[in-house]
XYZ file of C-alpha atoms in Angstrom:
272
model
C -62.246 -53.644 -112.304
C -60.997 -51.685 -109.293
C -64.454 -51.756 -107.695
C -64.725 -55.518 -108.308
C -61.252 -56.068 -106.830
C -62.220 -54.144 -103.719
C -65.454 -56.091 -103.443
C -63.574 -59.357 -103.819
C -61.116 -58.348 -101.074
C -63.993 -57.362 -98.781
C -65.808 -60.647 -99.364
C -62.627 -62.611 -98.771
C -62.017 -60.772 -95.502
C -65.590 -61.406 -94.340
C -65.253 -65.081 -95.229
C -62.048 -65.364 -93.189
C -63.688 -63.691 -90.185
C -66.693 -66.015 -90.414
C -64.411 -69.042 -90.731
C -62.349 -67.985 -87.692
C -65.509 -67.457 -85.638
C -66.848 -70.837 -86.725
C -63.617 -72.557 -85.671
C -63.717 -70.789 -82.307
C -67.348 -71.783 -81.727
C -66.598 -75.381 -82.676
C -63.700 -75.371 -80.210
C -65.969 -74.106 -77.422
C -68.620 -76.683 -78.307
C -66.046 -79.500 -78.260
C -64.626 -78.328 -74.929
C -68.088 -78.267 -73.338
C -69.310 -81.506 -74.900
C -68.237 -83.481 -71.830
C -66.745 -82.113 -68.598
C -63.484 -83.681 -67.449
C -64.135 -82.366 -63.930
C -66.522 -80.076 -62.077
C -65.572 -78.149 -58.928
C -67.710 -76.021 -56.629
C -65.706 -72.839 -55.990
C -66.409 -69.646 -54.084
C -64.801 -66.217 -53.621
C -61.721 -67.826 -52.073
C -60.840 -69.409 -55.415
C -62.640 -67.057 -57.812
C -61.720 -63.428 -57.165
C -63.812 -60.648 -58.636
C -62.128 -57.452 -59.853
C -61.600 -54.848 -57.152
C -64.577 -52.571 -56.488
C -66.687 -54.264 -59.151
C -70.430 -53.885 -58.823
C -73.001 -56.028 -60.557
C -75.200 -53.564 -62.415
C -77.478 -53.816 -65.393
C -74.965 -51.829 -67.434
C -72.133 -54.270 -66.731
C -72.452 -57.136 -69.215
C -68.900 -58.469 -69.066
C -67.105 -59.735 -65.976
C -64.323 -62.262 -65.457
C -63.208 -63.920 -62.232
C -59.564 -64.800 -61.605
C -58.739 -68.340 -60.521
C -56.605 -68.346 -57.353
C -54.616 -71.303 -56.088
C -51.639 -72.063 -53.882
C -48.974 -74.723 -53.427
C -48.230 -77.288 -50.720
C -45.962 -75.765 -48.126
C -42.427 -77.087 -47.864
C -41.433 -78.725 -44.588
C -38.996 -75.929 -43.806
C -41.339 -73.031 -44.442
C -44.831 -71.830 -45.166
C -44.435 -70.036 -48.494
C -47.757 -70.384 -50.260
C -46.630 -69.098 -53.657
C -43.362 -70.221 -55.198
C -41.692 -73.556 -55.746
C -43.888 -76.523 -54.769
C -42.184 -79.111 -52.596
C -43.110 -81.944 -54.965
C -41.532 -80.331 -58.053
C -38.039 -81.712 -57.379
C -35.326 -83.126 -59.646
C -37.093 -86.478 -59.973
C -40.298 -84.821 -61.127
C -38.432 -82.471 -63.489
C -36.752 -85.471 -65.125
C -40.118 -87.205 -65.485
C -41.427 -84.083 -67.232
C -38.671 -84.355 -69.838
C -36.115 -81.824 -68.645
C -32.399 -82.549 -69.124
C -30.605 -82.433 -65.788
C -26.813 -82.438 -66.304
C -25.029 -83.898 -63.303
C -23.431 -81.289 -61.020
C -24.603 -78.453 -63.284
C -27.810 -76.972 -61.973
C -27.161 -73.639 -63.700
C -27.167 -75.325 -67.103
C -30.397 -77.150 -66.305
C -32.019 -73.903 -65.179
C -31.360 -72.299 -68.577
C -33.865 -74.574 -70.292
C -37.083 -73.067 -71.557
C -40.431 -73.563 -69.877
C -42.267 -76.712 -70.868
C -46.005 -77.094 -71.390
C -47.400 -79.669 -68.950
C -50.629 -80.758 -67.308
C -51.134 -79.576 -63.731
C -53.396 -81.055 -61.055
C -55.480 -78.810 -58.804
C -56.908 -80.305 -55.610
C -59.903 -78.705 -53.887
C -59.983 -78.805 -50.080
C -58.106 -82.086 -49.815
C -55.067 -83.607 -48.088
C -52.715 -80.812 -49.208
C -54.805 -78.154 -47.497
C -55.260 -80.305 -44.410
C -51.488 -80.720 -44.114
C -51.037 -76.949 -44.437
C -53.581 -76.379 -41.667
C -51.891 -78.922 -39.408
C -48.530 -77.198 -39.800
C -50.000 -73.771 -39.120
C -51.817 -75.042 -36.033
C -48.610 -76.598 -34.776
C -46.735 -73.356 -35.411
C -49.397 -71.445 -33.479
C -49.065 -73.885 -30.571
C -45.273 -73.593 -30.599
C -45.329 -69.794 -30.666
C -47.864 -69.641 -27.837
C -45.615 -71.926 -25.764
C -42.647 -69.631 -26.418
C -44.727 -66.628 -25.401
C -45.765 -68.350 -22.188
C -42.100 -68.996 -21.418
C -41.214 -65.367 -22.224
C -44.107 -63.286 -20.868
C -44.188 -59.611 -21.650
C -41.600 -59.798 -24.447
C -42.774 -57.963 -27.559
C -40.890 -60.215 -29.968
C -42.715 -63.330 -28.824
C -46.039 -61.517 -28.657
C -45.636 -60.499 -32.300
C -44.616 -63.995 -33.358
C -47.621 -65.548 -31.617
C -49.961 -62.986 -33.166
C -48.500 -63.596 -36.635
C -48.934 -67.361 -36.282
C -52.531 -66.873 -35.186
C -53.272 -64.538 -38.107
C -51.725 -66.913 -40.651
C -53.834 -69.779 -39.372
C -57.007 -67.676 -39.428
C -56.282 -66.542 -42.973
C -55.762 -70.116 -44.139
C -58.941 -71.283 -42.417
C -61.177 -68.453 -43.608
C -59.646 -66.551 -46.511
C -57.024 -68.297 -48.631
C -57.857 -70.388 -51.666
C -58.673 -74.029 -50.945
C -57.243 -75.022 -54.337
C -53.775 -76.535 -54.116
C -51.461 -77.338 -57.006
C -50.284 -80.852 -56.129
C -48.831 -82.576 -59.212
C -47.790 -82.319 -62.852
C -47.537 -84.724 -65.741
C -47.537 -85.139 -69.490
C -50.322 -87.692 -70.001
C -53.920 -86.872 -69.110
C -54.992 -90.497 -68.766
C -52.221 -91.274 -66.297
C -53.059 -88.264 -64.148
C -56.783 -89.017 -64.189
C -56.069 -92.583 -63.070
C -54.072 -91.187 -60.141
C -56.743 -88.596 -59.298
C -60.121 -90.115 -60.257
C -62.357 -87.853 -58.119
C -63.630 -85.363 -60.690
C -65.365 -83.243 -58.042
C -62.085 -82.640 -56.196
C -59.314 -82.821 -58.814
C -59.154 -80.651 -61.928
C -56.497 -81.041 -64.594
C -55.438 -77.842 -66.341
C -52.696 -76.805 -68.729
C -49.706 -74.806 -67.558
C -45.930 -74.462 -67.740
C -42.978 -75.334 -65.509
C -39.255 -74.694 -65.723
C -36.143 -75.627 -63.718
C -34.552 -73.075 -61.438
C -31.740 -72.950 -58.910
C -32.243 -71.922 -55.289
C -29.225 -70.877 -53.211
C -29.529 -71.392 -49.481
C -26.655 -71.342 -46.975
C -23.991 -71.601 -49.700
C -25.784 -74.630 -51.104
C -27.394 -74.762 -54.550
C -30.488 -76.851 -55.096
C -32.262 -77.528 -58.400
C -36.021 -77.206 -58.121
C -38.954 -76.529 -60.410
C -41.006 -73.370 -60.760
C -44.561 -73.167 -62.037
C -44.641 -70.443 -64.642
C -48.322 -70.111 -65.421
C -51.709 -71.767 -65.567
C -53.884 -71.473 -68.626
C -57.380 -70.017 -68.516
C -57.007 -68.202 -65.201
C -59.719 -65.760 -66.272
C -63.207 -67.282 -66.193
C -66.058 -65.343 -67.758
C -69.274 -65.000 -65.759
C -72.343 -65.305 -68.012
C -74.829 -62.508 -67.565
C -77.484 -64.792 -66.102
C -75.162 -65.633 -63.166
C -73.861 -62.152 -62.376
C -76.610 -61.436 -59.848
C -74.847 -63.617 -57.248
C -71.926 -61.162 -57.296
C -74.045 -58.318 -55.985
C -72.673 -56.818 -52.813
C -74.065 -58.236 -49.586
C -74.699 -56.092 -46.507
C -71.572 -55.835 -44.386
C -73.424 -57.275 -41.381
C -74.070 -60.523 -43.271
C -70.408 -61.094 -44.137
C -68.791 -63.567 -41.786
C -65.254 -64.994 -42.044
C -65.313 -68.358 -43.770
C -68.827 -67.938 -45.206
C -69.001 -67.939 -49.010
C -70.185 -64.677 -50.524
C -70.865 -66.450 -53.817
C -70.442 -69.935 -55.232
C -70.102 -71.246 -58.770
C -69.995 -74.699 -60.274
C -66.992 -74.587 -62.606
C -66.500 -77.324 -65.187
C -63.242 -78.106 -66.986
C -63.954 -79.461 -70.445
C -62.385 -81.726 -73.034
C -59.719 -79.101 -73.764
C -59.302 -78.548 -69.991
C -60.699 -75.023 -70.299
C -63.053 -73.884 -67.505
C -66.512 -72.394 -67.745
C -69.270 -71.639 -65.237
C -72.106 -74.149 -65.299
C -74.281 -72.802 -62.496
C -74.353 -70.291 -59.659
C -75.483 -70.715 -56.082
C -76.608 -67.866 -53.871
C -74.770 -67.399 -50.602
C -76.237 -69.299 -47.635
């Protein structure tokens, strides 16, 4: 009886494992049955782990999805509170916003929402325009104050920030949030430029010059880690240093976002 009981427990455990695996495989199959969007991304958006080398012994590798937010008019912070996530948007996302009580609103828990990622579109162009204008302004100040270290440093910083945005930073910008997929897809119909992904947002209070302002903060994006199938890992092999030029892609992948808005790599393109 004891042996039979143990056998029964073992069989039950195996059946549960098989059932869980079957559910997971069905979920993957459903997600990949029809892509909601498909974006061509390179090393600016898909970052490989530090010092990773593609070798025959390395069968598992994941790339991290990198993105940034539209810069506010008063600054150029690339990671933080997006300018569009204001009180009006927070209310539309279902947050309670008590009048004259931002602290109470900020105590609410994060809410699961749908987030819109834009690839190399108007948001990035606006960021580039502002950085170019800042570079022009700083160079004018330097010309009016020749030989002054402060203005030399400011001009150099503006130039470096512009160069980094042009050649290094992610071209993916987080531009909107909503609760209904159909509504967002109607607003952003280009499936080769706009991906919809799951994430969270929450209210927060920013204090600036003795003034409190209620804004929204993006807490997380789902599926930031994207597995690279073994057949595509060859494109991650290190290139000779002489062939690496700023702005040139070191590797490119076609990344699809499926029915469950989870990404996977469809194809790989060798560097030009």
